[in-house]
Amino acid sequence: MSVKVLLAITQAFALTMSVAFLVYVVVIVVPYLRRKPAPVGDPADFTWHFFVPCRDEESVIRETIRYLRTTFRKAHVWVVDDDSDDRTARVVRMLWRRHGGYDPYLHLVPRVRPEARTGKGDALNAAYRALNDWMGPEATRDDVVVVVVDADGRPAPNCLEVCAADHLFGDAGIGAVQLDVWMSNVGTPPPTRNPVGRWFGLKLAQLQDLEFRTAIAAIQTSRGFTGTISMGGNGQFTRLTALDSIAGPDEQPWRGSLLEDFELGVHLLTEGWRTGFTPDSHVAQEGLYSLRRFLVQRTRWGQGTMQCARYLRRIWDSPHVSTLGAAEMMYYLAQPWLQLLGSLLYPIPFILLIASTAGDPAQMWTWFTGGAWILFAIYGSFGLLPFLVWGPIYQLKCLRSRNVLRGIGLGFAYAAYIYTFYVTSWRALFRLIRGRNGWAKTRRNTEQAAGAKVALDA
């Protein structure tokens, strides 16, 4: 087989994958852009319980508790201290005793090793059992909603009324609702004296905001048609009776995957519950400034997706998941594997072109200028367009700016950002092969800044 034939075959295969993905992007963009705000409901129809899993969160937990308790005065806040090495539990106890009294809406769920530090899902299960004990066996559970919020999370003040709407928890068949996710530090540069580091950290946080508020929000909106809206680890609202239906005798609605949020959604959907997504409210969280911490986080997410492949049979056999829904969920679970395949296939045409050019430059130049360049141009365009489109959309829809050139620039930056997932997919695979399934907490920006300050003071 000649080099030109091999080049054409690999290029055609990679181009097919790119075209398929581009079509997928077009399909999800239209519902996202056409969606209008929906009516809200009455939060008083439900009882709300915030679960806040914590592991060494002293730097952020005080302000998070204050925000939740002042913004949602009738909601209970359950802080799970996963045997922190810092003063997380002490901070919670101090706030509990504020003003010389005791706050009946603030609860601490302490965990101790060796049971502690075994994953976010186990920490949430501990809060679920503590809530059950606190409520008692005779309590009404139909109107109780559990809200999972990260230790740095800030749910928008309107989130309860939005989730109480008739098409969300006002519908008895809805088991869970996921909020839109925003980055709270998009306009706040990292505390470093290095101007390049400040620019890069700010841009990385903005690209995370772009990813969640456009691409992921569009995917979630389109999943409303397939009935497969998935849960996120922050801003996740779940009906208590839905958790009861999948908890089992061990009272464990959350399971052992590193992607415990998606895993929860799988169990809810296959149990017959429907899930919802709303961009009418949001939860704000910190975007990561550090590329190293970003890669660690995304490696964990990729590995969790790989672990959830064990649910393919469950999804396929479930009578509650449509054929289209099963196909969509299987496509999502295939993403890290497709990224592994793509990282092997996409470079081949360029490697072969370089190698052939080095062997016979004149012949390859004639072939390239004779029309082959068109195929390369199409190949490159289809590889970039699915990511480029989100830059202008983010600029127009989220930033309310008509600066087209800046939007295109953001699109190119987002394309480079997405290609880091090819790296994290390989990292996730190596961790999976080596049996490294442990959960590692991503350090907060405030912790990073404190460490840098200590180093400077030293």
Coordinates of C-alpha atoms in Angstrom, one line a residue, residues 42-49 135 139-146 164 169 238-242 244:
D42 CA -43.0 28.4 45.3
P43 CA -40.0 27.2 47.4
A44 CA -42.3 26.9 50.4
D45 CA -43.8 23.8 48.8
F46 CA -40.6 21.9 49.6
T47 CA -38.0 21.4 52.4
W48 CA -34.5 22.0 51.3
H49 CA -31.3 20.4 52.6
M135 CA -35.9 13.1 60.3
A139 CA -41.3 12.0 58.7
T140 CA -42.9 13.0 55.3
R141 CA -40.2 12.6 52.6
D142 CA -42.1 13.4 49.4
D143 CA -41.4 17.2 49.6
V144 CA -37.8 17.0 50.7
V145 CA -35.0 18.0 48.3
V146 CA -31.3 17.4 48.8
A164 CA -39.8 24.4 42.5
F169 CA -39.9 19.4 41.1
T238 CA -32.3 15.4 44.1
R239 CA -35.7 14.5 45.5
L240 CA -35.2 12.5 48.8
T241 CA -37.6 9.8 47.7
A242 CA -35.6 9.4 44.5
D244 CA -34.4 6.3 48.7

